[in-house]
Coordinates of C-alpha atoms in Angstrom, one line a residue:
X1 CA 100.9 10.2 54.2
X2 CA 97.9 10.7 52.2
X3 CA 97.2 13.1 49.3
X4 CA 95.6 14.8 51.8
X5 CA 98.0 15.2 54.3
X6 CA 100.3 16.9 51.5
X7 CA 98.1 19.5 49.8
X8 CA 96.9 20.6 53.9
X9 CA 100.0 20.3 55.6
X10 CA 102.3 22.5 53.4
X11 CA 100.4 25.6 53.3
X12 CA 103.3 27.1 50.8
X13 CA 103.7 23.9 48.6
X14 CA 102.6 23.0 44.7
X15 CA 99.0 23.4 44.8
X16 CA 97.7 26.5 43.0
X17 CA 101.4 28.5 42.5
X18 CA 100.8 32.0 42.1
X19 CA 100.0 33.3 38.6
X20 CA 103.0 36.0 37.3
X21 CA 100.9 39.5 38.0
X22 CA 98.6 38.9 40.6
X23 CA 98.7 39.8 43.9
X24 CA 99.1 37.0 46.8
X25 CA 95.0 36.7 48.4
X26 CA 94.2 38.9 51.4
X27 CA 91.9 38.5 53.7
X28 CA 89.6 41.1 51.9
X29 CA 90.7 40.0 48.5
X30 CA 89.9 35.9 49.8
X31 CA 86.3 37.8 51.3
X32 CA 85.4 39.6 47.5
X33 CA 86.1 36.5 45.7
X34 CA 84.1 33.9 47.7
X35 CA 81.1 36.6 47.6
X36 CA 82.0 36.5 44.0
X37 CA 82.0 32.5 43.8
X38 CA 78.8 32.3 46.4
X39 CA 76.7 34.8 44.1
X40 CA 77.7 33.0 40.9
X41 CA 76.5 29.4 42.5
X42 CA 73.4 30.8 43.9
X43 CA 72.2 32.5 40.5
X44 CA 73.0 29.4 38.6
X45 CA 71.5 26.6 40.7
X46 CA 68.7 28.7 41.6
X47 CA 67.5 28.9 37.8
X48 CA 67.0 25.3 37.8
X49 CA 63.1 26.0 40.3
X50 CA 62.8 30.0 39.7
X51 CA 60.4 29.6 36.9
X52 CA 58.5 26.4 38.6
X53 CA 55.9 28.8 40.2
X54 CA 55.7 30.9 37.4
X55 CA 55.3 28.3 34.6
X56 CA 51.1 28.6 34.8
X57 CA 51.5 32.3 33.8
X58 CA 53.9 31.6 31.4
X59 CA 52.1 29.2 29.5
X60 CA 48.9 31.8 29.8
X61 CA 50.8 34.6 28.4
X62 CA 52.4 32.7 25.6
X63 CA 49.8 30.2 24.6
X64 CA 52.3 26.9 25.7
X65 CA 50.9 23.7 25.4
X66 CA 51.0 21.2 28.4
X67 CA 53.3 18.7 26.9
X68 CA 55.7 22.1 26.1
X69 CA 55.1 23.6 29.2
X70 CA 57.4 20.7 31.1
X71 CA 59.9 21.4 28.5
X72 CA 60.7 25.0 30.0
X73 CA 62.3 23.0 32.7
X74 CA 63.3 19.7 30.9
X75 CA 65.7 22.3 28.2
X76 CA 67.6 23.9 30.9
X77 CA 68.1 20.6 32.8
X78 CA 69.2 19.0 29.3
X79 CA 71.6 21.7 28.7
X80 CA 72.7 22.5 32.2
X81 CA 73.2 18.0 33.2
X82 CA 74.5 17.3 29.7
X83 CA 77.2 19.7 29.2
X84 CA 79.0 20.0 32.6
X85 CA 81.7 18.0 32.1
X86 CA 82.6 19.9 28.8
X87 CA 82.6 23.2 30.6
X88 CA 84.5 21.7 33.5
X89 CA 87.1 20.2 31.0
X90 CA 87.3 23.8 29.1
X91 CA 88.5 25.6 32.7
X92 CA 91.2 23.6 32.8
X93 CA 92.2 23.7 29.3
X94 CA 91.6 27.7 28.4
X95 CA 92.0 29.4 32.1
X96 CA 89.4 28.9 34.5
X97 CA 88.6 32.5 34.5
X98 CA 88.0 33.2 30.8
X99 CA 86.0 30.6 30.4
X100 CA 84.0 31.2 33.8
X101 CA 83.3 35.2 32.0
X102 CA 82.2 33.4 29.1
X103 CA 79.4 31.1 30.4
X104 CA 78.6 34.2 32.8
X105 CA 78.3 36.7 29.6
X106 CA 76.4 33.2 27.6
X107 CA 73.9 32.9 30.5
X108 CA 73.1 37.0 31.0
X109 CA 72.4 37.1 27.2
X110 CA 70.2 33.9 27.4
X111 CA 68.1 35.6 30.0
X112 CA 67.2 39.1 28.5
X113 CA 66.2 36.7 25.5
X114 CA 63.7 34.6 27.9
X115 CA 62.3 37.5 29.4
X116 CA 61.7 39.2 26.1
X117 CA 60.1 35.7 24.6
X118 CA 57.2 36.8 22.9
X119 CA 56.4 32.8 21.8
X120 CA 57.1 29.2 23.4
X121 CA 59.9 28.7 21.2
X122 CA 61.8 31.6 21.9
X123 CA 61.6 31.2 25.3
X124 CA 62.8 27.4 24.9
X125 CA 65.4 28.5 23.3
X126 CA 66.5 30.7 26.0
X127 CA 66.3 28.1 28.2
X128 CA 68.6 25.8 26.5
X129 CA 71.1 28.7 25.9
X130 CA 71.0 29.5 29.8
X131 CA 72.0 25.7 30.3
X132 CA 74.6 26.0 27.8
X133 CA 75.7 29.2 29.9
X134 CA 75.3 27.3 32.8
X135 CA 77.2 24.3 32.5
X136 CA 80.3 26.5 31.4
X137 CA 80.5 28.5 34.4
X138 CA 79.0 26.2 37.3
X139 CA 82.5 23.7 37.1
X140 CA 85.0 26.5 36.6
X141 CA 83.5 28.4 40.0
X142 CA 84.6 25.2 42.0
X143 CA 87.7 25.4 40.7
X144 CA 88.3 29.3 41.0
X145 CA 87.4 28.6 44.2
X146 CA 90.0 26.0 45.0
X147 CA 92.9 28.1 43.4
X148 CA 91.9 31.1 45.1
X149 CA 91.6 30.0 48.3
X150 CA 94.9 27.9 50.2
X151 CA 94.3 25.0 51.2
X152 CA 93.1 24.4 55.0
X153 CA 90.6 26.3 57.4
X154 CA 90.1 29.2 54.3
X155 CA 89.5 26.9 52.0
X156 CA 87.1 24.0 53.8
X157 CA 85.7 27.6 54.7
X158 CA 84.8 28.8 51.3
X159 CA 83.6 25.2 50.0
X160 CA 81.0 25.9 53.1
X161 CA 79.3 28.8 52.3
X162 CA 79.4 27.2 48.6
X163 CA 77.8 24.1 49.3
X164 CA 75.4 26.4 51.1
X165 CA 74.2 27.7 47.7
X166 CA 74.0 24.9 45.8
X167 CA 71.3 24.1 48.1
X168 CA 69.6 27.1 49.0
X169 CA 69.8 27.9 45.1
X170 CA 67.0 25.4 44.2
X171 CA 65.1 26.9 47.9
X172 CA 65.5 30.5 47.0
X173 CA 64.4 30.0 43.4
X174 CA 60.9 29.2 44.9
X175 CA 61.2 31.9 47.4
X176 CA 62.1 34.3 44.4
X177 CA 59.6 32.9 41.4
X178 CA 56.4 33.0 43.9
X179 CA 57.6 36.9 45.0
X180 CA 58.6 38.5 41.4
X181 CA 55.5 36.1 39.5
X182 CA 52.9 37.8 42.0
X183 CA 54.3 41.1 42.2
X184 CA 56.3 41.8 38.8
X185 CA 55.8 39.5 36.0
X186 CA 56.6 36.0 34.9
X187 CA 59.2 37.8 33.3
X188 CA 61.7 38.9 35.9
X189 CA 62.4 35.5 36.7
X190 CA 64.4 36.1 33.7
X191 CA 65.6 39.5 34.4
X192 CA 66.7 39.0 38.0
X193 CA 69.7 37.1 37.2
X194 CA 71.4 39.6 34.5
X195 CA 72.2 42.6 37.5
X196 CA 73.5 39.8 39.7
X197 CA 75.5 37.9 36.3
X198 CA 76.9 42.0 35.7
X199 CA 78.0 41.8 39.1
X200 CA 79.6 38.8 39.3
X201 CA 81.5 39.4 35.7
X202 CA 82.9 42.7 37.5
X203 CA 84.0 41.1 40.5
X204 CA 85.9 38.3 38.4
X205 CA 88.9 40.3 38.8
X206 CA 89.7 38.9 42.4
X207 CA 89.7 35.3 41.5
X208 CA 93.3 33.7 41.0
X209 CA 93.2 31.5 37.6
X210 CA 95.6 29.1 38.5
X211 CA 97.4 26.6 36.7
X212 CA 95.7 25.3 33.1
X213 CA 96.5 21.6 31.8
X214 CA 98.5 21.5 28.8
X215 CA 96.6 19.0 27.0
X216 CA 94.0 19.2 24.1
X217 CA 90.7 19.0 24.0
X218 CA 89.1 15.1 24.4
X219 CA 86.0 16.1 21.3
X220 CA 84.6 12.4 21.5
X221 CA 84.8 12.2 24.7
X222 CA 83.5 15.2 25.4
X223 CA 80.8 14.6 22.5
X224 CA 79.6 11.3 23.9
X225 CA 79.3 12.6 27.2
X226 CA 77.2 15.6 26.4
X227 CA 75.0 13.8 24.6
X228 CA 75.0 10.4 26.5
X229 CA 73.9 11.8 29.5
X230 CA 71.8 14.9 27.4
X231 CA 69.6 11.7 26.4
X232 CA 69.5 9.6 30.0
X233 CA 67.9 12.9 31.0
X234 CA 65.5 13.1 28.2
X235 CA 64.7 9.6 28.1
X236 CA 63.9 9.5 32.3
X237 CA 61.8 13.0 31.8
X238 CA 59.7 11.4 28.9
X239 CA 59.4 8.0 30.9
X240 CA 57.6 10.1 33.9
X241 CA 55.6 11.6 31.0
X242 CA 54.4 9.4 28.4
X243 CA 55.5 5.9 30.3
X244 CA 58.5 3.4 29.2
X245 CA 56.5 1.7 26.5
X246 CA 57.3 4.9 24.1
X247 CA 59.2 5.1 21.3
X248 CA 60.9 8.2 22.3
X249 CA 61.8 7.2 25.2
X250 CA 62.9 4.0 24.4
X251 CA 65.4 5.6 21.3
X252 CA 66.4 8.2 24.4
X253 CA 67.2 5.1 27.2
X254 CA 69.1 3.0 24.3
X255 CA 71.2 6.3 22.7
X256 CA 72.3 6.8 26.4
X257 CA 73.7 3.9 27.7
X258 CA 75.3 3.2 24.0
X259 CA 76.6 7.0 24.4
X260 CA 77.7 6.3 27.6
X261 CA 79.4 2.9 26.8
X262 CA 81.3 5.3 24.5
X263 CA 82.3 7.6 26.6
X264 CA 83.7 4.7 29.3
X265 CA 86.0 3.0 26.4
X266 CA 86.9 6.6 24.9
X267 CA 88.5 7.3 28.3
X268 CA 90.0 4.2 28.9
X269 CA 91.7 4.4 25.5
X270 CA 92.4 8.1 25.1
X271 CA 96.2 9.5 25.5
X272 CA 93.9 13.3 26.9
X273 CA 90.9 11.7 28.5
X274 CA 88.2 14.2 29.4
X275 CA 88.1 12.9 32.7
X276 CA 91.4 11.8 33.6
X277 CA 92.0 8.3 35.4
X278 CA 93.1 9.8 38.6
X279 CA 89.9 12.0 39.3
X280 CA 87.9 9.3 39.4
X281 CA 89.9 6.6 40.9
X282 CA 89.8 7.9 44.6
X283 CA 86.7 6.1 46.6
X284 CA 85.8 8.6 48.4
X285 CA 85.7 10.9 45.5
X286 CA 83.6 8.2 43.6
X287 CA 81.3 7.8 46.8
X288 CA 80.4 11.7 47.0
X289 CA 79.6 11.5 43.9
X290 CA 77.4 8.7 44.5
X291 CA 75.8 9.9 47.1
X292 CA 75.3 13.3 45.7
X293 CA 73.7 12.1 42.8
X294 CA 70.9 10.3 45.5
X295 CA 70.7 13.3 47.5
X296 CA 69.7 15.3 44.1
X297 CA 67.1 12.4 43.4
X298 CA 65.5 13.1 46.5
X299 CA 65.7 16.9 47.2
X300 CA 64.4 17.4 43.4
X301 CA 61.5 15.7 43.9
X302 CA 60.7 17.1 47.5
X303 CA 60.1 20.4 46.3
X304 CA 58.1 19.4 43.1
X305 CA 55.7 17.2 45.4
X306 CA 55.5 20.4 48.3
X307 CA 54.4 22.5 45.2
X308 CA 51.9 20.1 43.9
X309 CA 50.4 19.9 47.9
X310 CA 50.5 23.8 48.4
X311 CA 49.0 24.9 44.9
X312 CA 46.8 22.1 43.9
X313 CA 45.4 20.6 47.4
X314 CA 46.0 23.4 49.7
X315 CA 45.4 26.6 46.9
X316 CA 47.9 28.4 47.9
X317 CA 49.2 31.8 46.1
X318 CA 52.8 31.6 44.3
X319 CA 54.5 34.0 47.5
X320 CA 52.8 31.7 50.0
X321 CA 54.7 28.7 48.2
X322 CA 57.8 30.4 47.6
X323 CA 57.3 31.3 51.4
X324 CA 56.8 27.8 52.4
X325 CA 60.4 27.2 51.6
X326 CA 62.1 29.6 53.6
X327 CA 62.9 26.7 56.7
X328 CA 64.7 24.9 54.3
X329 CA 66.6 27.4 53.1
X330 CA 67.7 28.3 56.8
X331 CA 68.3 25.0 57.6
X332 CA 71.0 24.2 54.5
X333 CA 72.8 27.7 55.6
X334 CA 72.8 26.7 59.1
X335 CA 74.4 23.8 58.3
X336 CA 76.7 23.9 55.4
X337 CA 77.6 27.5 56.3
X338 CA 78.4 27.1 59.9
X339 CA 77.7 23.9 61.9
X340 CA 79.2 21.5 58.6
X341 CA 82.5 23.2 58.4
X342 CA 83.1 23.2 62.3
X343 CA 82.3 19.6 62.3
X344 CA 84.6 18.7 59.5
X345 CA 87.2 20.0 61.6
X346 CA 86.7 17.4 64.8
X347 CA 84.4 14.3 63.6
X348 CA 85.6 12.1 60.2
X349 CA 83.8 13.1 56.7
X350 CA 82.0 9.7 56.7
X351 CA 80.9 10.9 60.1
X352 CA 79.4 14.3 59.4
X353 CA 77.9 13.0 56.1
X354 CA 75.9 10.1 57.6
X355 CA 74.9 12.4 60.6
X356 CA 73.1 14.6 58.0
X357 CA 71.6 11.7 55.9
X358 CA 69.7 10.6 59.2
X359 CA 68.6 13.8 60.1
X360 CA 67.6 14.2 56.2
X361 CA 65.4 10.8 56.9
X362 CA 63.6 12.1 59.8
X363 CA 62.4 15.0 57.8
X364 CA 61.4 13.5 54.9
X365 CA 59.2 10.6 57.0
X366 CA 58.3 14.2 59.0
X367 CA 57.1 15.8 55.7
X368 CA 55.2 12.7 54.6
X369 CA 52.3 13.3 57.4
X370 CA 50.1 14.9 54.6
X371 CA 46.6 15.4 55.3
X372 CA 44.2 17.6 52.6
X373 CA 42.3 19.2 55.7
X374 CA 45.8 19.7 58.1
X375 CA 47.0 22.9 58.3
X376 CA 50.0 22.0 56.1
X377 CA 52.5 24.8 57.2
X378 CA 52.1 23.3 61.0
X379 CA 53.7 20.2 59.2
X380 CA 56.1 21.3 56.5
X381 CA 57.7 24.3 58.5
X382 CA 59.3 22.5 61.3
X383 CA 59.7 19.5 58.9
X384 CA 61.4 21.4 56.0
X385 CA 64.1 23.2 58.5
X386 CA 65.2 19.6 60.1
X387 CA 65.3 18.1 56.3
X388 CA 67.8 21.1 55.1
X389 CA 69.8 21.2 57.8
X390 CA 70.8 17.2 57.2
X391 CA 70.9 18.1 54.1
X392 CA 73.2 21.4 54.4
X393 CA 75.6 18.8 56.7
X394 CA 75.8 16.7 53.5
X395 CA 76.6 19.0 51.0
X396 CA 79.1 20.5 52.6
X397 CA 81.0 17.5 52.9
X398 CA 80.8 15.5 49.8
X399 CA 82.0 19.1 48.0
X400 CA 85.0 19.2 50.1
X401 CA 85.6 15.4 49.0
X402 CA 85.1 16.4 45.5
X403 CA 88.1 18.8 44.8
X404 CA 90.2 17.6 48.0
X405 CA 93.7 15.9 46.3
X406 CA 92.6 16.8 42.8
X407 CA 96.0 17.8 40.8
X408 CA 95.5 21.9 40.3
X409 CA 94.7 22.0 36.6
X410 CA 91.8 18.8 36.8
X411 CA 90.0 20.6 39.6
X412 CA 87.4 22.1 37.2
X413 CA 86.3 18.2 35.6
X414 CA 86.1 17.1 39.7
X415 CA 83.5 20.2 39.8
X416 CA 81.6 19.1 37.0
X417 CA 81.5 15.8 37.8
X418 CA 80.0 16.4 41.5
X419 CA 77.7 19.0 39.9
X420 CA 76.4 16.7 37.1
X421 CA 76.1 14.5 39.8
X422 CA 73.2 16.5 41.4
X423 CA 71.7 17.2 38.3
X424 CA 71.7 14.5 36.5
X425 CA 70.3 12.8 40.0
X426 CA 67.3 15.2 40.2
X427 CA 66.3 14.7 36.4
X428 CA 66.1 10.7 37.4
X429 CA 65.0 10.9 40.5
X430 CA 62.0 13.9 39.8
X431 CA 61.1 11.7 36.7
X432 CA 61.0 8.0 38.4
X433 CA 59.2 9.3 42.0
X434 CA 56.7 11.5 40.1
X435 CA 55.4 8.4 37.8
X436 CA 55.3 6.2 40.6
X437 CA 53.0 9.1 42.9
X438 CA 51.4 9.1 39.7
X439 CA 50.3 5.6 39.7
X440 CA 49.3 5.7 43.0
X441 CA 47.7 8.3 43.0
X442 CA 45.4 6.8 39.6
X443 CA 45.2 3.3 42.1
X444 CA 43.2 5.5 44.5
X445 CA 40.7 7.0 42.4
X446 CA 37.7 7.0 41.9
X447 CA 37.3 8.7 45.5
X448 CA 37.9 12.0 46.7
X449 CA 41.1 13.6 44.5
X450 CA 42.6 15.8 47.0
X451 CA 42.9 12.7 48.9
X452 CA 44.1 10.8 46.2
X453 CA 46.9 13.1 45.2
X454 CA 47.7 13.6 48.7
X455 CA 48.5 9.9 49.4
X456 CA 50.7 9.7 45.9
X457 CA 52.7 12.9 47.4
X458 CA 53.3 11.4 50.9
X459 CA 54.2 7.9 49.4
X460 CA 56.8 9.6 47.0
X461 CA 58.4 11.6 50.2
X462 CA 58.6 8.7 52.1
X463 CA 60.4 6.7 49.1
X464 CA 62.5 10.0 48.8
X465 CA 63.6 9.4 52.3
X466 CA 64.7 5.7 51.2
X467 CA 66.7 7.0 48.8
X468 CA 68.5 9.6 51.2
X469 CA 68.6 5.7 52.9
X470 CA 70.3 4.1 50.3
X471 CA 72.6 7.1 50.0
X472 CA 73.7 6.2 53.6
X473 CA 74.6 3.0 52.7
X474 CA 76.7 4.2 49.8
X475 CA 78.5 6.6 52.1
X476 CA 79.2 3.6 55.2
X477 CA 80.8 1.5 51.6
X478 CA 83.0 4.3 50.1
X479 CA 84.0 7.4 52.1
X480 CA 87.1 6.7 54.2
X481 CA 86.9 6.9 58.0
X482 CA 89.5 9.2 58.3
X483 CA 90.6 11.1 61.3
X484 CA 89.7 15.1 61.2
X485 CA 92.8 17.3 59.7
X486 CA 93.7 19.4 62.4
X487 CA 93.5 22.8 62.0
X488 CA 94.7 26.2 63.0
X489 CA 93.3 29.6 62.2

């Protein structure tokens, strides 16, 4: 019998004991606390493209320069990718909950700061603090949610409609950053999340902590892994931007795979590893990782090559961008919030996750048939809702995979790891298929330049939809065939 056999077929077993106090999870309670959860995962992830449409007016209003401008996204991403593992570590060390308040109460305060920024520097700042805030709270919301909800049909449930946000975050921060930059003020892309943080830190009350590991604190490891993969992200961001031959990038590259390297041995030797051997052993686990890691690559850089199309070759206003997205967005919840689940319950994970990784391919060859004089939403509207909804089947399925036989109190490092996953995956895969539409782009000029950047977006779509192909190898190599857990509702 496998470990998952155990933790679903003993609906009263180990997992997740009750904690002396709180009351056992009804269904209303189990409702709150994945609206809770959901909210928490959608204001997070969506901070990662909210200010993307409203970076021209920031840099208007205070006086950024370009090579700064890239860093109001680069900081959070730094932040956010590079610390993950810390926060998810910190959950299981201090309570899941406390910790979860604090990164909640770390990001809200990071945001009135940004949207009070009255220079570039103060607004960076604010950015790295909401990463910091970020990568606290992101991993311990995974594992609330797996101590909150029992195992089976509630719980594959709940890891749905959350898989569902951590794609339709990075969606609905378009929709939302075209809507409040055009109608508010650059500033609200700040404000928005503090009443929906206030909310979320009021409804923590719901969420069961469950158990806490009784180990200490792994400091080098946790130190060489912030900064290891703080510096892969830097070093891949200032590759796209000032080539490989830099010296900054080159110091960046070398610290990380030295930092890394660290990290690896520090684990291998360490009595309280950060991430303990048997998180990471499983293949499957390993594999959803993997491929969630290539799915980031490729989503990442979808939407920053749609922008580029809408705003630069097509002229489009910010809400008619943010607009843009909205099949997408449909798509992922269709799929990770309905369809995905029901699946899971009759096909095999490797099954469902492959499905979606084709369907994911078609739209991404779909999107690629750019044209400057097309009309473009004829294109990317059908295009975009096919691409999210393979997408929304994948998410879905590698989250489940993620936390599915972790031991109780290392559930919140398996939610780091699968969310540093995606992040550090868009970072490397935004940085590598930008440069290279970049160069083709340069390869086709002199000529006419809306045709030239065209041709370097669709080239980088259609290698975006090779990497969503090399994810489906990875998944074929490592996720088990396993037969579907029956189960009863």
């Amino acid at each position: 019998m496998s470990m998952q056999d155990r933790t679903e077929a003993s609906p009263p077993g180990p997992v997740a004991p009750p904690v002396p106090g709180e009351p056992a999870p009804s269904g209303e309670r189990l409702g709150l606390a994945l609206a809770v959860i959901a909210a928490a995962q959608l204001m997070l992830v969506l901070d990662n493209t909210i200010v993307a449409v409203a970076l021209p007016s920031m840099q208007s209003a205070l006086g950024l320069s370009d090579a700064n401008l890239g860093w109001v996204v680069t900081a959070y991403a730094l932040a956010f990718g590079g610390l993950l593992l810390a926060g998810g570590r910190a959950g299981d060390l201090f309570g899941r909950r406390r910790v979860f308040r604090t990164g909640l109460v770390i990001f809200t305060l990071a945001s009135l700061l940004g949207g009070l920024a009255g220079s570039g520097e103060i607004l960076l700042l604010a950015r790295v603090l909401q990463g910091v805030g970020a990568a606290i709270a992101a991993p311990t919301a995974l594992s609330l949610l797996a101590s909150t909800f029992p195992a089976g049909p509630a719980r594959n449930k709940a890891l749905g409609v959350y898989g569902a946000m951590g794609g339709l975050g990075s969606v609905v921060g378009l929709l939302l950053g075209g809507a409040l930059t055009e109608y508010l003020s650059w500033r609200w892309v700040m404000y928005i999340n503090i009443p929906i943080a206030i909310a979320v830190l009021i409804g923590t009350g719901v969420l069961k902590e469950g158990e806490r590991d009784r180990g200490r604190v792994d400091v080098p490891g946790a130190l060489t892994a912030t900064f290891g993969f703080g510096s892969l992200v830097f070093g891949i961001n200032r590759a796209g931007e000032k080539g490989l031959d830099d010296g900054l990038t080159l110091i960046g590259l070398a610290a990380a795979v030295v930092l890394i390297a660290a990290f690896v041995a520090i684990q291998r030797s360490s009595r309280a590893p950060m991430v303990p051997g048997a998180v990471v052993a499983d293949k499957s686990r390993a594999g959803a990782n993997a491929v969630m890691f290539l799915v980031g690559a490729g989503m990442f850089a979808t939407f920053y090559f749609l922008t580029l199309y809408m705003q630069i070759v097509k002229g489009y206003e910010p809400m008619i961008t943010g607009l843009a997205y909205l099949p997408f967005a449909i798509g992922i919840g269709f799929a990770a919030g309905g369809v995905g689940p029901q699946l899971l319950a009759k096909a095999p994970e490797r099954s469902v996750i492959s499905l979606g990784l084709v369907i994911g391919i078609i739209g991404m060859v779909w999107l690629s048939f750019l044209e400057p004089g097309q009309n473009a939403l004829a294109v990317l509207l059908p295009a975009q809702l096919v691409c999210g909804f393979g997408l929304g089947l994948v998410f879905v399925t590698v989250t489940v995979i993620s936390v599915r036989g972790v031991s109780p109190e290392d559930t919140g490092i398996a939610a780091g790891l699968i969310n540093t996953s995606q992040q550090i995956g868009g970072a490397v895969g935004l940085a590598i298929l930008a440069a290279t539409a970049s160069v083709i782009t340069e390869a086709n000029l002199p000529g006419d330049r809306s045709d030239a950047l065209t041709t370097g977006y669709s080239y980088g779509l259609l290698i975006g939809g090779g990497i969503y192909l090399i994810a489906l190898v990875v998944t074929l190599g490592t996720i088990k065939a396993a037969a579907p857990q029956p189960q009863s509702h």
